[in-house]
Amino acid sequence: QQQVKQSPQSLIVQKGGISIINCAYENTAFDYFPWYQQFPGKGPALLIAIRPDVSEKKEGRFTISFNKSAKQFSLHIMDSQPGDSATYFCAASRTSGATNKLIFGTGTLLAVQP
Amino acid sequence: EPEVTQTPSHQVTQMGQEVILRCVPISNHLYFYWYRQILGQKVEFLVSFYNNEISEKSEIFDDQFSVERPDGSNFTLKIRSTKLEDSAMYFCASKNLGAEGEQFFGPGTRLTVL
């Protein structure tokens, strides 16, 4: 129940295309869903996050779509650029808990080809 | 911009030796975390620390692990007797009180156990 499932494992997109990464969770107590971007040799960096009271959140070229009934959420990267090439992790957390620990998905390696 | 820092960036040790990984969280943050990432795998929660005590630990965080906040700025992870399977990237993260789940990660320490 603590798992967050992420797909695809890897993704190749042409420059200017749309990258879509999907995640699913089981624990309905989760109420905070961030996406982290990680470049090789670096720590994860928060990209965008959403709470389940909204169905979509957009920040620049990055959009999270959230489907509470299906317990799924996805990251859309519009106009993908070579600089977006990185590993993307979805995560989930229960902010009412004592720790707010993050449960991460397995990651998606995105390669944007010029 | 404030950031989480970690030292050393790379630690090589012999199996059975003790290692201490150091972190300086963002100065006004109150929640501290250690995560690890085995090469090519997802980021896994190890332990959370708040108000000078462990608030939650995972099943990975056994008796060989300990954490400490020895002064007002440092947060350390000690592994008493390292095993080969402890080889991983170890990330420190911190979070402010009231910030909705937003954890800021350090650049990580790569631990190699020979």
Tab-separated table of N, CA and C in Angstrom, chain A:
chain	number	residue	atom	x	y	z
A	1	GLN	N	0.811	-1.219	0.000
A	1	GLN	CA	0.000	0.000	0.000
A	1	GLN	C	0.841	1.264	0.000
A	2	GLN	N	2.115	1.106	0.367
A	2	GLN	CA	2.986	2.258	0.394
A	2	GLN	C	3.633	2.528	-0.957
A	3	GLN	N	3.409	1.658	-1.923
A	3	GLN	CA	4.097	1.788	-3.198
A	3	GLN	C	3.518	2.870	-4.070
A	4	VAL	N	4.404	3.421	-4.884
A	4	VAL	CA	4.007	4.320	-5.957
A	4	VAL	C	4.578	3.714	-7.238
A	5	LYS	N	3.706	3.409	-8.172
A	5	LYS	CA	4.131	2.752	-9.411
A	5	LYS	C	4.286	3.801	-10.502
A	6	GLN	N	5.379	3.729	-11.227
A	6	GLN	CA	5.697	4.746	-12.225
A	6	GLN	C	6.002	4.081	-13.552
A	7	SER	N	5.541	4.728	-14.625
A	7	SER	CA	5.830	4.235	-15.977
A	7	SER	C	5.848	5.395	-16.957
A	8	PRO	N	6.581	5.302	-18.064
A	8	PRO	CA	7.449	4.180	-18.417
A	8	PRO	C	8.789	4.264	-17.683
A	9	GLN	N	9.586	3.242	-17.818
A	9	GLN	CA	10.907	3.233	-17.201
A	9	GLN	C	11.848	4.183	-17.934
A	10	SER	N	11.670	4.278	-19.244
A	10	SER	CA	12.474	5.209	-20.034
A	10	SER	C	11.619	5.750	-21.170
A	11	LEU	N	12.033	6.911	-21.666
A	11	LEU	CA	11.223	7.624	-22.653
A	11	LEU	C	12.142	8.445	-23.549
A	12	ILE	N	11.938	8.306	-24.831
A	12	ILE	CA	12.686	9.113	-25.803
A	12	ILE	C	11.690	9.983	-26.541
A	13	VAL	N	11.942	11.289	-26.549
A	13	VAL	CA	11.043	12.251	-27.156
A	13	VAL	C	11.859	13.175	-28.048
A	14	GLN	N	11.274	13.577	-29.142
A	14	GLN	CA	11.941	14.548	-30.012
A	14	GLN	C	11.771	15.941	-29.444
A	15	LYS	N	12.760	16.770	-29.687
A	15	LYS	CA	12.683	18.170	-29.270
A	15	LYS	C	11.385	18.790	-29.752
A	16	GLY	N	10.704	19.475	-28.851
A	16	GLY	CA	9.434	20.107	-29.180
A	16	GLY	C	8.222	19.217	-28.909
A	17	GLY	N	8.468	17.953	-28.632
A	17	GLY	CA	7.369	17.031	-28.378
A	17	GLY	C	6.870	17.091	-26.933
A	18	ILE	N	5.867	16.272	-26.664
A	18	ILE	CA	5.296	16.207	-25.313
A	18	ILE	C	5.779	14.930	-24.627
A	19	SER	N	6.311	15.089	-23.424
A	19	SER	CA	6.722	13.939	-22.617
A	19	SER	C	5.642	13.695	-21.571
A	20	ILE	N	5.233	12.440	-21.443
A	20	ILE	CA	4.192	12.093	-20.471
A	20	ILE	C	4.676	10.944	-19.611
A	21	ILE	N	4.645	11.141	-18.302
A	21	ILE	CA	5.062	10.122	-17.340
A	21	ILE	C	3.901	9.902	-16.378
A	22	ASN	N	3.616	8.647	-16.104
A	22	ASN	CA	2.440	8.303	-15.306
A	22	ASN	C	2.811	7.638	-13.985
A	23	CYS	N	1.995	7.925	-12.978
A	23	CYS	CA	2.183	7.295	-11.677
A	23	CYS	C	0.849	6.891	-11.084
A	24	ALA	N	0.878	5.850	-10.269
A	24	ALA	CA	-0.328	5.370	-9.602
A	24	ALA	C	0.019	5.031	-8.162
A	25	TYR	N	-0.950	5.242	-7.295
A	25	TYR	CA	-0.730	4.957	-5.875
A	25	TYR	C	-1.925	4.205	-5.331
A	26	GLU	N	-1.765	3.625	-4.149
A	26	GLU	CA	-2.851	2.873	-3.539
A	26	GLU	C	-3.346	3.486	-2.227
A	27	ASN	N	-2.441	4.101	-1.501
A	27	ASN	CA	-2.781	4.606	-0.180
A	27	ASN	C	-3.558	5.915	-0.293
A	28	THR	N	-4.848	5.886	0.037
A	28	THR	CA	-5.682	7.080	-0.089
A	28	THR	C	-5.348	8.138	0.959
A	29	ALA	N	-4.490	7.806	1.907
A	29	ALA	CA	-4.063	8.795	2.897
A	29	ALA	C	-3.025	9.765	2.338
A	30	PHE	N	-2.432	9.418	1.195
A	30	PHE	CA	-1.483	10.340	0.568
A	30	PHE	C	-2.224	11.607	0.141
A	31	ASP	N	-1.640	12.770	0.430
A	31	ASP	CA	-2.292	14.019	0.060
A	31	ASP	C	-1.341	15.045	-0.519
A	32	TYR	N	-0.180	14.607	-0.910
A	32	TYR	CA	0.796	15.513	-1.503
A	32	TYR	C	1.591	14.716	-2.513
A	33	PHE	N	1.650	15.222	-3.752
A	33	PHE	CA	2.224	14.448	-4.851
A	33	PHE	C	3.212	15.338	-5.617
A	34	PRO	N	4.491	15.230	-5.281
A	34	PRO	CA	5.507	16.024	-5.985
A	34	PRO	C	6.169	15.234	-7.108
A	35	TRP	N	6.729	15.954	-8.036
A	35	TRP	CA	7.609	15.392	-9.050
A	35	TRP	C	9.003	15.986	-8.832
A	36	TYR	N	9.977	15.090	-8.852
A	36	TYR	CA	11.356	15.514	-8.698
A	36	TYR	C	12.117	15.224	-9.990
A	37	GLN	N	13.053	16.108	-10.289
A	37	GLN	CA	13.924	15.974	-11.455
A	37	GLN	C	15.349	15.721	-10.935
A	38	GLN	N	16.007	14.745	-11.502
A	38	GLN	CA	17.357	14.420	-11.049
A	38	GLN	C	18.297	14.313	-12.231
A	39	PHE	N	19.357	15.100	-12.196
A	39	PHE	CA	20.416	15.003	-13.196
A	39	PHE	C	21.510	14.090	-12.644
A	40	PRO	N	22.287	13.460	-13.527
A	40	PRO	CA	23.327	12.530	-13.064
A	40	PRO	C	24.258	13.159	-12.041
A	41	GLY	N	24.478	12.458	-10.946
A	41	GLY	CA	25.390	12.931	-9.912
A	41	GLY	C	24.832	14.005	-9.004
A	42	LYS	N	23.555	14.315	-9.166
A	42	LYS	CA	22.937	15.370	-8.346
A	42	LYS	C	21.803	14.784	-7.523
A	43	GLY	N	21.382	15.564	-6.520
A	43	GLY	CA	20.230	15.158	-5.737
A	43	GLY	C	18.938	15.508	-6.450
A	44	PRO	N	17.845	14.861	-6.067
A	44	PRO	CA	16.543	15.194	-6.659
A	44	PRO	C	16.170	16.640	-6.343
A	45	ALA	N	15.597	17.317	-7.313
A	45	ALA	CA	15.151	18.703	-7.143
A	45	ALA	C	13.662	18.782	-7.432
A	46	LEU	N	12.931	19.424	-6.538
A	46	LEU	CA	11.480	19.542	-6.713
A	46	LEU	C	11.162	20.323	-7.978
A	47	LEU	N	10.294	19.738	-8.784
A	47	LEU	CA	9.897	20.354	-10.050
A	47	LEU	C	8.528	21.018	-9.920
A	48	ILE	N	7.576	20.260	-9.465
A	48	ILE	CA	6.200	20.724	-9.335
A	48	ILE	C	5.476	19.740	-8.432
A	49	ALA	N	4.454	20.219	-7.717
A	49	ALA	CA	3.723	19.345	-6.811
A	49	ALA	C	2.246	19.696	-6.843
A	50	ILE	N	1.417	18.728	-6.449
A	50	ILE	CA	-0.022	18.941	-6.469
A	50	ILE	C	-0.664	18.304	-5.252
A	51	ARG	N	-1.768	18.845	-4.827
A	51	ARG	CA	-2.595	18.249	-3.785
A	51	ARG	C	-3.861	17.699	-4.435
A	52	PRO	N	-4.524	16.748	-3.824
A	52	PRO	CA	-5.652	16.079	-4.481
A	52	PRO	C	-6.924	16.906	-4.571
A	53	ASP	N	-6.917	18.135	-4.068
A	53	ASP	CA	-8.130	18.949	-4.189
A	53	ASP	C	-8.212	19.683	-5.525
A	54	VAL	N	-7.171	19.536	-6.355
A	54	VAL	CA	-7.219	20.105	-7.707
A	54	VAL	C	-6.891	19.001	-8.709
A	55	SER	N	-7.381	19.157	-9.924
A	55	SER	CA	-7.169	18.111	-10.923
A	55	SER	C	-5.996	18.420	-11.847
A	56	GLU	N	-5.530	19.652	-11.817
A	56	GLU	CA	-4.424	20.010	-12.692
A	56	GLU	C	-3.666	21.198	-12.106
A	57	LYS	N	-2.349	21.156	-12.315
A	57	LYS	CA	-1.518	22.283	-11.912
A	57	LYS	C	-0.464	22.494	-12.989
A	58	LYS	N	-0.307	23.738	-13.396
A	58	LYS	CA	0.617	24.044	-14.481
A	58	LYS	C	1.644	25.065	-14.020
A	59	GLU	N	2.906	24.787	-14.333
A	59	GLU	CA	3.971	25.754	-14.080
A	59	GLU	C	4.884	25.770	-15.303
A	60	GLY	N	4.721	26.795	-16.100
A	60	GLY	CA	5.507	26.888	-17.326
A	60	GLY	C	5.182	25.746	-18.267
A	61	ARG	N	6.195	24.985	-18.669
A	61	ARG	CA	5.974	23.873	-19.598
A	61	ARG	C	5.575	22.588	-18.882
A	62	PHE	N	5.537	22.601	-17.562
A	62	PHE	CA	5.267	21.405	-16.771
A	62	PHE	C	3.843	21.443	-16.206
A	63	THR	N	3.113	20.343	-16.404
A	63	THR	CA	1.743	20.228	-15.919
A	63	THR	C	1.579	18.895	-15.216
A	64	ILE	N	0.947	18.934	-14.038
A	64	ILE	CA	0.531	17.693	-13.376
A	64	ILE	C	-0.963	17.555	-13.584
A	65	SER	N	-1.371	16.365	-14.022
A	65	SER	CA	-2.791	16.019	-14.076
A	65	SER	C	-3.054	15.005	-12.976
A	66	PHE	N	-4.135	15.201	-12.239
A	66	PHE	CA	-4.417	14.352	-11.080
A	66	PHE	C	-5.815	13.775	-11.189
A	67	ASN	N	-5.936	12.473	-11.054
A	67	ASN	CA	-7.226	11.780	-11.097
A	67	ASN	C	-7.407	11.056	-9.771
A	68	LYS	N	-8.145	11.693	-8.862
A	68	LYS	CA	-8.282	11.161	-7.496
A	68	LYS	C	-9.014	9.829	-7.478
A	69	SER	N	-10.050	9.713	-8.288
A	69	SER	CA	-10.842	8.471	-8.254
A	69	SER	C	-10.036	7.283	-8.772
A	70	ALA	N	-9.180	7.535	-9.746
A	70	ALA	CA	-8.347	6.466	-10.301
A	70	ALA	C	-7.049	6.293	-9.531
A	71	LYS	N	-6.780	7.211	-8.622
A	71	LYS	CA	-5.530	7.213	-7.858
A	71	LYS	C	-4.321	7.215	-8.798
A	72	GLN	N	-4.395	8.137	-9.753
A	72	GLN	CA	-3.322	8.265	-10.727
A	72	GLN	C	-2.964	9.742	-10.912
A	73	PHE	N	-1.723	9.992	-11.235
A	73	PHE	CA	-1.314	11.335	-11.586
A	73	PHE	C	-0.197	11.262	-12.609
A	74	SER	N	-0.078	12.294	-13.396
A	74	SER	CA	0.897	12.265	-14.477
A	74	SER	C	1.568	13.622	-14.651
A	75	LEU	N	2.755	13.570	-15.196
A	75	LEU	CA	3.535	14.763	-15.512
A	75	LEU	C	3.579	14.901	-17.025
A	76	HIS	N	3.228	16.090	-17.497
A	76	HIS	CA	3.324	16.401	-18.915
A	76	HIS	C	4.368	17.499	-19.083
A	77	ILE	N	5.319	17.256	-19.962
A	77	ILE	CA	6.312	18.279	-20.286
A	77	ILE	C	6.057	18.711	-21.724
A	78	MET	N	5.588	19.915	-21.876
A	78	MET	CA	5.280	20.444	-23.201
A	78	MET	C	6.561	20.999	-23.829
A	79	ASP	N	6.602	20.991	-25.157
A	79	ASP	CA	7.751	21.559	-25.881
A	79	ASP	C	9.064	21.064	-25.253
A	80	SER	N	9.200	19.755	-25.149
A	80	SER	CA	10.371	19.162	-24.482
A	80	SER	C	11.670	19.626	-25.131
A	81	GLN	N	12.651	19.906	-24.288
A	81	GLN	CA	13.950	20.408	-24.724
A	81	GLN	C	15.072	19.450	-24.311
A	82	PRO	N	16.177	19.449	-25.026
A	82	PRO	CA	17.298	18.572	-24.634
A	82	PRO	C	17.728	18.775	-23.184
A	83	GLY	N	17.612	20.001	-22.680
A	83	GLY	CA	17.954	20.278	-21.279
A	83	GLY	C	17.015	19.622	-20.281
A	84	ASP	N	15.882	19.098	-20.765
A	84	ASP	CA	14.954	18.381	-19.884
A	84	ASP	C	15.400	16.931	-19.679
A	85	SER	N	16.404	16.499	-20.431
A	85	SER	CA	16.874	15.120	-20.312
A	85	SER	C	17.400	14.873	-18.901
A	86	ALA	N	16.749	13.979	-18.185
A	86	ALA	CA	17.037	13.730	-16.770
A	86	ALA	C	16.197	12.525	-16.346
A	87	THR	N	16.343	12.151	-15.089
A	87	THR	CA	15.457	11.136	-14.509
A	87	THR	C	14.376	11.845	-13.701
A	88	TYR	N	13.148	11.456	-13.907
A	88	TYR	CA	12.010	12.058	-13.222
A	88	TYR	C	11.399	11.040	-12.269
A	89	PHE	N	11.199	11.485	-11.037
A	89	PHE	CA	10.584	10.628	-10.027
A	89	PHE	C	9.273	11.265	-9.565
A	90	CYS	N	8.227	10.481	-9.557
A	90	CYS	CA	7.036	10.923	-8.850
A	90	CYS	C	7.181	10.465	-7.403
A	91	ALA	N	6.423	11.076	-6.536
A	91	ALA	CA	6.467	10.706	-5.125
A	91	ALA	C	5.109	11.005	-4.498
A	92	ALA	N	4.915	10.475	-3.318
A	92	ALA	CA	3.684	10.719	-2.578
A	92	ALA	C	4.014	10.821	-1.108
A	93	SER	N	3.191	11.578	-0.416
A	93	SER	CA	3.438	11.811	1.002
A	93	SER	C	2.111	12.047	1.714
A	94	ARG	N	2.110	11.748	2.991
A	94	ARG	CA	0.945	12.040	3.836
A	94	ARG	C	1.339	13.191	4.744
A	95	THR	N	0.871	14.383	4.426
A	95	THR	CA	1.354	15.556	5.162
A	95	THR	C	0.752	15.660	6.555
A	96	SER	N	-0.293	14.880	6.824
A	96	SER	CA	-0.861	14.911	8.172
A	96	SER	C	-0.083	14.005	9.119
A	97	GLY	N	0.812	13.222	8.572
A	97	GLY	CA	1.591	12.313	9.406
A	97	GLY	C	2.701	13.041	10.145
A	98	ALA	N	3.392	12.300	10.990
A	98	ALA	CA	4.434	12.915	11.813
A	98	ALA	C	5.675	13.258	11.018
A	99	THR	N	5.891	12.557	9.884
A	99	THR	CA	7.184	12.692	9.236
A	99	THR	C	7.126	13.286	7.839
A	100	ASN	N	6.015	13.178	7.144
A	100	ASN	CA	5.941	13.613	5.743
A	100	ASN	C	6.964	12.908	4.861
A	101	LYS	N	7.319	11.666	5.192
A	101	LYS	CA	8.306	10.980	4.362
A	101	LYS	C	7.768	10.848	2.950
A	102	LEU	N	8.685	10.888	2.004
A	102	LEU	CA	8.330	10.754	0.601
A	102	LEU	C	8.487	9.303	0.173
A	103	ILE	N	7.479	8.782	-0.493
A	103	ILE	CA	7.538	7.465	-1.117
A	103	ILE	C	7.719	7.717	-2.611
A	104	PHE	N	8.847	7.272	-3.140
A	104	PHE	CA	9.188	7.575	-4.530
A	104	PHE	C	8.771	6.461	-5.475
A	105	GLY	N	8.437	6.854	-6.697
A	105	GLY	CA	8.299	5.886	-7.771
A	105	GLY	C	9.672	5.435	-8.235
A	106	THR	N	9.669	4.532	-9.205
A	106	THR	CA	10.908	3.898	-9.648
A	106	THR	C	11.709	4.740	-10.626
A	107	GLY	N	11.135	5.856	-11.087
A	107	GLY	CA	11.894	6.764	-11.940
A	107	GLY	C	11.686	6.527	-13.420
A	108	THR	N	11.779	7.591	-14.188
A	108	THR	CA	11.697	7.538	-15.648
A	108	THR	C	12.878	8.307	-16.214
A	109	LEU	N	13.666	7.628	-17.012
A	109	LEU	CA	14.793	8.276	-17.663
A	109	LEU	C	14.326	8.876	-18.975
A	110	LEU	N	14.311	10.196	-19.034
A	110	LEU	CA	13.838	10.913	-20.216
A	110	LEU	C	15.027	11.388	-21.049
A	111	ALA	N	14.987	11.082	-22.314
A	111	ALA	CA	15.993	11.586	-23.254
A	111	ALA	C	15.268	12.378	-24.333
A	112	VAL	N	15.605	13.646	-24.456
A	112	VAL	CA	15.009	14.497	-25.478
A	112	VAL	C	16.032	14.688	-26.585
A	113	GLN	N	15.691	14.186	-27.754
A	113	GLN	CA	16.641	14.231	-28.868
A	113	GLN	C	16.498	15.528	-29.651
A	114	PRO	N	17.645	16.139	-30.003
A	114	PRO	CA	17.598	17.425	-30.708
A	114	PRO	C	17.015	17.304	-32.117
